[in-house]
XYZ file of C-alpha atoms in Angstrom:
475
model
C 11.749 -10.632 -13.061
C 12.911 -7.676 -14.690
C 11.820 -4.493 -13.402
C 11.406 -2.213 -16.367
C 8.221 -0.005 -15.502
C 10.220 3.019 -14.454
C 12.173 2.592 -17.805
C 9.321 2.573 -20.009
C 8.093 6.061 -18.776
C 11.679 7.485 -18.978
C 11.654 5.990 -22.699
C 7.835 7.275 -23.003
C 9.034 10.897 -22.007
C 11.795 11.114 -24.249
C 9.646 10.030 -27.444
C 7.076 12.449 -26.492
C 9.819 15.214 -26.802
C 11.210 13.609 -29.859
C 7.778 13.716 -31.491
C 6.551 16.865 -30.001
C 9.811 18.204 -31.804
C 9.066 16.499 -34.900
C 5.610 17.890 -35.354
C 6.656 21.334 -34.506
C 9.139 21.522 -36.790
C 7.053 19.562 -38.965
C 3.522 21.206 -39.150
C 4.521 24.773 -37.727
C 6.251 26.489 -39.580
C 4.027 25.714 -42.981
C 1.280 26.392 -40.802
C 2.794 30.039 -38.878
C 4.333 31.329 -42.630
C 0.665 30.491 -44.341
C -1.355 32.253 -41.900
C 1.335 34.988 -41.719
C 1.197 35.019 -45.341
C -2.489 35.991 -44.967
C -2.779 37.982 -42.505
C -0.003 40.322 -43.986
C -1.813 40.455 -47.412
C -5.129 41.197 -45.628
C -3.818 43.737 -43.621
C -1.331 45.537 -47.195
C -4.921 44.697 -49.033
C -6.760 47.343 -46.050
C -4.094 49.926 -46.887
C -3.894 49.586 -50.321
C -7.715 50.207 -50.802
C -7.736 53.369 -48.480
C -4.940 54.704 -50.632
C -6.926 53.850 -53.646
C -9.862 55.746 -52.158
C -8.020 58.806 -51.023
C -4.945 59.810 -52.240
C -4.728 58.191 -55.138
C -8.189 58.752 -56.404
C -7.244 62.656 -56.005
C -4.629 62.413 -57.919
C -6.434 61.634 -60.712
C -8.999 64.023 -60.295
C -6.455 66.968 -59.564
C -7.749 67.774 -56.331
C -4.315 66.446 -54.658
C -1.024 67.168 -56.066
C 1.580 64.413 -56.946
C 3.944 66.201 -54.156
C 1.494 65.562 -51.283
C 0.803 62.071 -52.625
C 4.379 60.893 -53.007
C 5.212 62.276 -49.128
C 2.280 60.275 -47.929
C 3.295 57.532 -49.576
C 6.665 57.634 -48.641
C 5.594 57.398 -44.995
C 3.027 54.729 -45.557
C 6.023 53.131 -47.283
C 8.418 53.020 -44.351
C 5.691 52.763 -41.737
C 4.532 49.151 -43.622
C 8.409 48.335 -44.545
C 6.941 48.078 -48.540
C 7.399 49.744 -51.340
C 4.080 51.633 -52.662
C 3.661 52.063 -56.045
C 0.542 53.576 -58.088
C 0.602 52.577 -61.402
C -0.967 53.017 -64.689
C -2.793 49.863 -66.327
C -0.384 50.346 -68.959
C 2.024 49.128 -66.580
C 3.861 52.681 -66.260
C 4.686 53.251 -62.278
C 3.410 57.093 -61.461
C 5.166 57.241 -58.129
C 7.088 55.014 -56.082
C 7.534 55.307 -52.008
C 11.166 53.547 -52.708
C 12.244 56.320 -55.549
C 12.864 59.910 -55.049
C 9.681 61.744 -57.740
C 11.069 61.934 -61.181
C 8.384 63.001 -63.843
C 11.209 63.020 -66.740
C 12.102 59.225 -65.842
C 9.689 56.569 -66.595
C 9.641 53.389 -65.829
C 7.166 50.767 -67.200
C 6.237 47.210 -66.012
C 6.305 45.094 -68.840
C 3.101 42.638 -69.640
C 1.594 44.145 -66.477
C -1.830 42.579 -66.186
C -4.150 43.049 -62.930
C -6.310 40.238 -63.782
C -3.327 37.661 -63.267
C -4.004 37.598 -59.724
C -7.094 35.195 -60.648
C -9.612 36.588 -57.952
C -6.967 36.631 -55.476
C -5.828 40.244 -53.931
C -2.381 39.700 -53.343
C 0.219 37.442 -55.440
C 3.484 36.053 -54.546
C 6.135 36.559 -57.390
C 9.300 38.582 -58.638
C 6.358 41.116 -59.819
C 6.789 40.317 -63.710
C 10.840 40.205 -63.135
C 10.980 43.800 -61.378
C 12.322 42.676 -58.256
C 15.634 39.631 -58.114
C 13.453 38.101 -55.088
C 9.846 37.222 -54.010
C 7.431 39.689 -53.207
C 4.145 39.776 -51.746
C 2.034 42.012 -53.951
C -1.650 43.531 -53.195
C -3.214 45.526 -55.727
C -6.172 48.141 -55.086
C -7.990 49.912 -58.411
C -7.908 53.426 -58.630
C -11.507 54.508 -60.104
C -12.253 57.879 -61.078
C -15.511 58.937 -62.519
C -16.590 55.111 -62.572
C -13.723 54.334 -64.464
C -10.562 52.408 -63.626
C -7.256 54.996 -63.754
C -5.147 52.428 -62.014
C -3.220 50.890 -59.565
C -2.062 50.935 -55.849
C 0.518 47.958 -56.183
C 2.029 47.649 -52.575
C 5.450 44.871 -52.464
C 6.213 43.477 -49.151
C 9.805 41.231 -49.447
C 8.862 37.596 -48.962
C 12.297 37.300 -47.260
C 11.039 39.808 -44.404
C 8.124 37.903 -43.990
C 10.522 34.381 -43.322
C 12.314 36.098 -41.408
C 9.771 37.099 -38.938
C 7.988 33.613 -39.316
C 11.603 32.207 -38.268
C 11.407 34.380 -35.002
C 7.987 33.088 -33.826
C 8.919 29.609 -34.738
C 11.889 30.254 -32.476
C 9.871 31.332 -29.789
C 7.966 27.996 -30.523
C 10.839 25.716 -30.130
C 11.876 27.702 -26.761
C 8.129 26.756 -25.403
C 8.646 23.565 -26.193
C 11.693 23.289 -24.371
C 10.359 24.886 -21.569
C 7.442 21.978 -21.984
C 9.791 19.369 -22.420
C 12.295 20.728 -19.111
C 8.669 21.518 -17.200
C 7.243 18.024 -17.931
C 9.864 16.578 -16.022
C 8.226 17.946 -12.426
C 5.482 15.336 -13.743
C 8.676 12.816 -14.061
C 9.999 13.553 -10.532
C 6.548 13.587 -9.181
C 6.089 9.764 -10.590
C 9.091 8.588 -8.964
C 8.613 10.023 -5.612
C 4.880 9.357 -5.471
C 4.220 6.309 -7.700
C 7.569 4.771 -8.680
C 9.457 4.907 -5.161
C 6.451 3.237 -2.767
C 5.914 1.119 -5.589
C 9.330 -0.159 -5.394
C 8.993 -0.494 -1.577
C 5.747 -2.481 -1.996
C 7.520 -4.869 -4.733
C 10.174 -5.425 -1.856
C 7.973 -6.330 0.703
C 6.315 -8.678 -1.793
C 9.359 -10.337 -2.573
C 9.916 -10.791 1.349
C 6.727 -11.678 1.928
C 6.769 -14.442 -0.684
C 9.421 -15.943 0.625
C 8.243 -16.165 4.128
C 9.764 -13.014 5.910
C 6.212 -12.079 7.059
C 8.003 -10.434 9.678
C 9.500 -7.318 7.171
C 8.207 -4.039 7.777
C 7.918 -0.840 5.557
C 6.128 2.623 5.541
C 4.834 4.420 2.690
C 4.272 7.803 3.829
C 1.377 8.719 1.459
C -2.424 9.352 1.781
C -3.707 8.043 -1.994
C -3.938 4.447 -2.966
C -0.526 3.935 -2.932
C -0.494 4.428 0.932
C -3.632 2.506 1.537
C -2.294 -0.242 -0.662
C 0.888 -0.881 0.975
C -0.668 -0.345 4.203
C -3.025 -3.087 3.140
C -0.316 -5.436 2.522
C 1.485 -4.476 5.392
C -1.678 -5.624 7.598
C -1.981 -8.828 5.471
C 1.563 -9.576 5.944
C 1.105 -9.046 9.749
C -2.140 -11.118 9.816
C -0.082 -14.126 8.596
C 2.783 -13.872 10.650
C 0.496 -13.551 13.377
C -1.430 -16.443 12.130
C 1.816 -18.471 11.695
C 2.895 -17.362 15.163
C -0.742 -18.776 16.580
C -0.197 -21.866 14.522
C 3.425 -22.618 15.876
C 1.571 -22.197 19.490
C -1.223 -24.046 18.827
C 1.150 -26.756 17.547
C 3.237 -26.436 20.868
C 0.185 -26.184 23.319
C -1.459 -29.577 21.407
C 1.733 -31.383 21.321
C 2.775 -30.393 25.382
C -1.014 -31.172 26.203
C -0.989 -34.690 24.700
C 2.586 -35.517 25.395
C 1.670 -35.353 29.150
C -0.979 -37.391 29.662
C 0.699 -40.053 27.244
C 3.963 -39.950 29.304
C 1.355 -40.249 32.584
C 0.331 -43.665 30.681
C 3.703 -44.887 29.319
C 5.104 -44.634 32.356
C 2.311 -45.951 34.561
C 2.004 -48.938 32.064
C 5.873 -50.016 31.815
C 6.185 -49.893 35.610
C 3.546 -52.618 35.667
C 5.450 -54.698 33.271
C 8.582 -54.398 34.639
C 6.856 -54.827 38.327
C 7.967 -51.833 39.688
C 4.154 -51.063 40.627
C 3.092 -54.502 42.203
C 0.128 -56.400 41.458
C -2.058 -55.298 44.209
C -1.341 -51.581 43.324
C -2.885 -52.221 39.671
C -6.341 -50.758 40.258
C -5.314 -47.452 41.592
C -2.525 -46.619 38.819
C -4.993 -47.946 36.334
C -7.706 -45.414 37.281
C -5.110 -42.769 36.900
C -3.972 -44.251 33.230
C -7.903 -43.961 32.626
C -8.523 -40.837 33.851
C -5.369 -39.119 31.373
C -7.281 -41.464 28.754
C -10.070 -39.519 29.325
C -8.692 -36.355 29.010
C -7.082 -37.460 25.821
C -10.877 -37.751 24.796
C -11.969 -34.645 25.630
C -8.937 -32.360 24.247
C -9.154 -34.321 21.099
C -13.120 -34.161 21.116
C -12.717 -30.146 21.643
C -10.007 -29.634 18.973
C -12.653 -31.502 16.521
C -15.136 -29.096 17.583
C -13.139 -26.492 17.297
C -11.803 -27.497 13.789
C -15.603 -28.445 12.520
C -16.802 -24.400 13.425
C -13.750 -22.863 11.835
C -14.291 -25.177 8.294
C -17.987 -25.325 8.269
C -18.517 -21.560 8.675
C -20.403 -22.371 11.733
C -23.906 -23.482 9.962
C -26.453 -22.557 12.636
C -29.426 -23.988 13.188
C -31.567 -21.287 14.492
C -34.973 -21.847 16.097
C -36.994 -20.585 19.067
C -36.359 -21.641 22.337
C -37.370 -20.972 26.174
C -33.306 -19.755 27.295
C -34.386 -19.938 30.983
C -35.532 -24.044 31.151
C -31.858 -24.171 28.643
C -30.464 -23.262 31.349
C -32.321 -25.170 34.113
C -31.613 -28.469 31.867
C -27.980 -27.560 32.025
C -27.233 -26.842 35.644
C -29.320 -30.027 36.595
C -26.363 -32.111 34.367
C -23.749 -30.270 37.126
C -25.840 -31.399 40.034
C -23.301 -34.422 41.361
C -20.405 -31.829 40.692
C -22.351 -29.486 42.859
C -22.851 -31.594 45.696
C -19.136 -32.979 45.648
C -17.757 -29.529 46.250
C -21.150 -27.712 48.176
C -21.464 -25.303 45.333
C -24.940 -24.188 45.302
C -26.395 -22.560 41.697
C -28.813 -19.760 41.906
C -30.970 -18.977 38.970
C -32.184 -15.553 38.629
C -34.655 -15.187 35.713
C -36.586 -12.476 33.802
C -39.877 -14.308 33.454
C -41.082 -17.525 34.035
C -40.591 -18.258 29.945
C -37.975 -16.365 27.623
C -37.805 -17.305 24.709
C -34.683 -16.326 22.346
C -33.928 -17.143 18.444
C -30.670 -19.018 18.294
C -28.822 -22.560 17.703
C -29.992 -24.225 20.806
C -27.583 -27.219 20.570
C -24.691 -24.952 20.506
C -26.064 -22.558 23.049
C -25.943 -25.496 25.251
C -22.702 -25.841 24.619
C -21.889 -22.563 25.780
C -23.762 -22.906 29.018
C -21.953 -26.222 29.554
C -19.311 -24.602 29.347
C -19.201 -21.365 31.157
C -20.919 -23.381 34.166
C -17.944 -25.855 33.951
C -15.493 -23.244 34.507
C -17.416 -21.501 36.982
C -17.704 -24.622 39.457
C -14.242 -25.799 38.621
C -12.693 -22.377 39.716
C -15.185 -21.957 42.503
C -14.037 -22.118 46.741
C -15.922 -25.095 48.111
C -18.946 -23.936 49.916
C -19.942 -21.151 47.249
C -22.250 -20.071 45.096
C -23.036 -19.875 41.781
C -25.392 -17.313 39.868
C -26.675 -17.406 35.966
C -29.076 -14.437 35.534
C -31.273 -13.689 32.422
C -32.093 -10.331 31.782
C -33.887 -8.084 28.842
C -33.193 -5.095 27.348
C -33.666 -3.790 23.239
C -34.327 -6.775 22.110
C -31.809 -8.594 23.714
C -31.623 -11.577 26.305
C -28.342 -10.715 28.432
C -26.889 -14.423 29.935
C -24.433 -13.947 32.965
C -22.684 -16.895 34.622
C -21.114 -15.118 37.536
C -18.682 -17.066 40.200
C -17.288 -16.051 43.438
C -14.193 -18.529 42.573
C -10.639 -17.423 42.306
C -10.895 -14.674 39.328
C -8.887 -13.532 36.335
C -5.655 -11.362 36.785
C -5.947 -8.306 34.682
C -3.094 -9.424 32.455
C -4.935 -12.527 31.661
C -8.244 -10.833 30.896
C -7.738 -10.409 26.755
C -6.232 -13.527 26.515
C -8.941 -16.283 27.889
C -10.229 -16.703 24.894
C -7.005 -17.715 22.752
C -7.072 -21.388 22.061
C -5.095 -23.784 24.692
C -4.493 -20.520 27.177
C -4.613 -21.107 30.794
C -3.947 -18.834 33.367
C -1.403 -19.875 36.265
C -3.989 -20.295 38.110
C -5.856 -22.047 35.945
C -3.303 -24.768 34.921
C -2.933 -24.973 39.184
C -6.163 -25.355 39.799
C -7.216 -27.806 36.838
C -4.902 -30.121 34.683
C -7.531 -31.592 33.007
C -8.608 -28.488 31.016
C -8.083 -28.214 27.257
C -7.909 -24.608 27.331
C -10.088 -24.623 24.382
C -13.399 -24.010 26.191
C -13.295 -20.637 26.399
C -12.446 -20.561 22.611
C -15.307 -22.783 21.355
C -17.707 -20.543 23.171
C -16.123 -16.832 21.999
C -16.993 -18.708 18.317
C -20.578 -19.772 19.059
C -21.284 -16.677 20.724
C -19.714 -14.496 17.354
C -21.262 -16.846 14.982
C -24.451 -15.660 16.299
C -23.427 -12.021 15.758
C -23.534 -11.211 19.416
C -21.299 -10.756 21.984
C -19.262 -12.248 24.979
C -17.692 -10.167 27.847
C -15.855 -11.320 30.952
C -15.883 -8.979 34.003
C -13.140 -10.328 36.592
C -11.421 -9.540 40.016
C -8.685 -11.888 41.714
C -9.641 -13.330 44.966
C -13.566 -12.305 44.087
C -14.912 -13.824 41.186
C -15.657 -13.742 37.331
C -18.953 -12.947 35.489
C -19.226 -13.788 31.738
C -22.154 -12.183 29.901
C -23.314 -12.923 26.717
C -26.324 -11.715 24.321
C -28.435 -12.977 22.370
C -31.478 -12.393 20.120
C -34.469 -12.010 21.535
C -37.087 -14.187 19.702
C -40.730 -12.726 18.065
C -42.475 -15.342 20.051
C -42.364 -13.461 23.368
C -44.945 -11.174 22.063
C -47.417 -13.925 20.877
C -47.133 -15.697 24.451
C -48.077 -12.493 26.325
């Protein structure tokens, strides 16, 4: 695969400079000379037409001399960097900021004509071949006595005006070379927050995908990219703990039938080859039986087991009396009872309780709790299940005084195929899958299942369930 994301935005930032540049130097400096252009004639136009108004007009009605308008205009002149002219419409220039005042030397504009400006105020041209370069020319009538006397004609040099549009458009491209070395925090920010844990991520991926499940990474970041790759990191741990669970439940199934079919092997080829006599048949027979039968009932649970993980547990949920459940249940143990003097005390809320729930499977449950209690019960003991009520739920507890759970053991009882030591001492016959099939019926239910143990006393598992509608219509 080849990893070219982080060279496509390196590419994509360099051809945004390269056209930022090209539109700049493009567009800009048409657009910065034009409106320079204008705002320069706008602004010679404003002084032309107070000249016209003032000094000029004065001049033609002798109430200022041509002294105090040619010093005036000589400091207009250099103030505005133009030359200042007032001229006749004959074309003859009266005084001129850029010429010392000579009335003895005239100097005429030839085909001078105001109205070639064609509605415009200002013109750009050599100014009818006065001037060897471009000027920008305003012109401002000089009315006296309602009549026009003539000009204020004020020249600005076209090449000044470049000349400062060149400096602005240098401070332009110096922006954009501040944008263009600025925009490269956004650059660095990618990589370290986008591009670098998305690298990681890609890594893991690759070592996920081809079964290192066990890889770890950090991505020290609180955004998406943080929660994705800690996401991923939690899937990836999932599976390797699922594979882990998987290697064990392969190890656990293939130890727990490989026993009892050794037991049988063995048993049966001794009879063959007469190592076990003839008379000794019925004895090692009931023991090949009774491993057959435990053969039964690991592969009956694992078939449980397999149909509630596949099937989504489907539940078949009805209304049922919890406390005769029960009764029906410990009355199956009764033989077991008697064979080891375990006596079972039920302790119920009510004569009638009725609870909404898969009874089949809660059965199951009770079967099975009550098989582990008498199984891990002294001789001589007893046994309580107690039903009790509270916010609308029916608390079950199957409590022993048997040989109890070591602490260590505790959040592990309900793995599939665990045993305790004492467990696998006391019983070989167990699956170790009880405990399992019950933590599923009891969650597919959306309740709950707690064990409260103490070695040498006893355990007490307690389970809820919902409390059914019907309750109220019986009382």
């Amino acid at each position: 695969m080849r990893k070219t994301l982080y060279l496509k935005f390196i590419l994509a930032y360099f051809i945004f400079g390269f056209f930022g540049f090209i539109v700049v130097a493009t567009f800009v400096p048409n657009m910065t000379f034009e409106h320079l252009k204008r705002e320069k004639a706008e602004d010679l136009y404003s002084e032309a037409t107070l000249i016209a108004g003032t000094y000029a007009s004065g001049l033609y009605t002798n109430e200022t001399s041509l002294d105090t308008v040619k010093s005036h205009l000589d400091a207009l002149g250099v103030y505005l960097s133009a030359n200042i002219w007032i001229i006749n419409p004959s074309g003859r220039i009266v005084l001129d900021s850029s010429s010392p005042l000579d009335v003895e030397r005239v100097s005429i504009i030839e085909d001078f004509d105001p109205t070639d400006t064609a509605g415009s105020y200002y013109t750009v041209s050599t100014f009818y071949d006065y001037y060897e370069e471009e000027m920008l020319s305003v012109y401002a009538p000089i009315t006296a006595e309602y009549k026009v006397r003539g000009y204020v004609v004020i020249n600005y040099s076209m090449g000044e005006l470049q000349r400062s549009c060149n400096s602005l458009l240098t401070i332009s491209y110096i922006t954009l070379c501040i944008l263009f070395l600025l925009s490269l925090i956004i650059l660095i920010f990618f990589t370290e927050m986008v591009y670098v844990p998305l690298k990681k991520i890609t890594y893991a991926t690759e070592q996920y995908a081809t079964g290192n499940m066990h890889y770890e990474f950090q991505v020290e970041s609180e955004d998406e990219m943080g929660y994705l790759a800690a996401c991923l990191s939690y899937l990836a741990g999932e599976i390797a703990r699922s594979e882990d669970d998987q290697k064990k439940f392969v190890a656990n199934v293939s130890h727990d039938f490989r026993s009892p079919l050794t037991s049988i092997k063995g048993y049966l080829e001794a009879m063959l080859d007469g190592t076990i006599p003839p008379e000794m048949y019925e004895k090692y027979l009931g023991i090949v039986l009774n491993e057959t039968e435990r053969l039964t009932k690991l592969t009956n649970s694992l078939l449980t087991l397999n149909n509630l993980n596949t099937k989504g547990m489907l539940l078949e949920r009805t209304d049922f009396d919890i406390n005769r459940t029960i009764r029906n249940v410990a009355a199956a143990f009764e033989g077991t009872c008697k064979a080891k003097k375990i006596a079972i005390e039920l302790i119920f809320t009510g004569d009638i309780l009725y609870v909404n729930a898969d009874m089949e499977k809660i059965q199951q449950v009770l079967y099975n709790l009550l098989d582990n209690a008498i199984k891990f019960s002294h001789h001589d003991s007893v046994i309580k299940i107690e039903t009790s009520e509270k916010k609308n739920k029916v608390f079950v507890s199957v409590k022993d005084t048997g040989v109890g759970i070591p602490k260590d053991d505790l959040k592990m009882i309900f793995d599939r195929f665990y045993k305790s030591d004492a467990s696998r001492g006391k019983d070989k016959k167990g699956t170790g899958l009880g405990l399992s099939i019950t933590k599923e019926i009891i969650q597919s239910h959306e309740e709950h299942i707690n064990v409260i143990s103490t070695p040498g006393v006893g355990s007490e598992f307690i389970f809820s369930l919902a409390l059914s509608d019907q309750n109220d219509e019986e009382e």
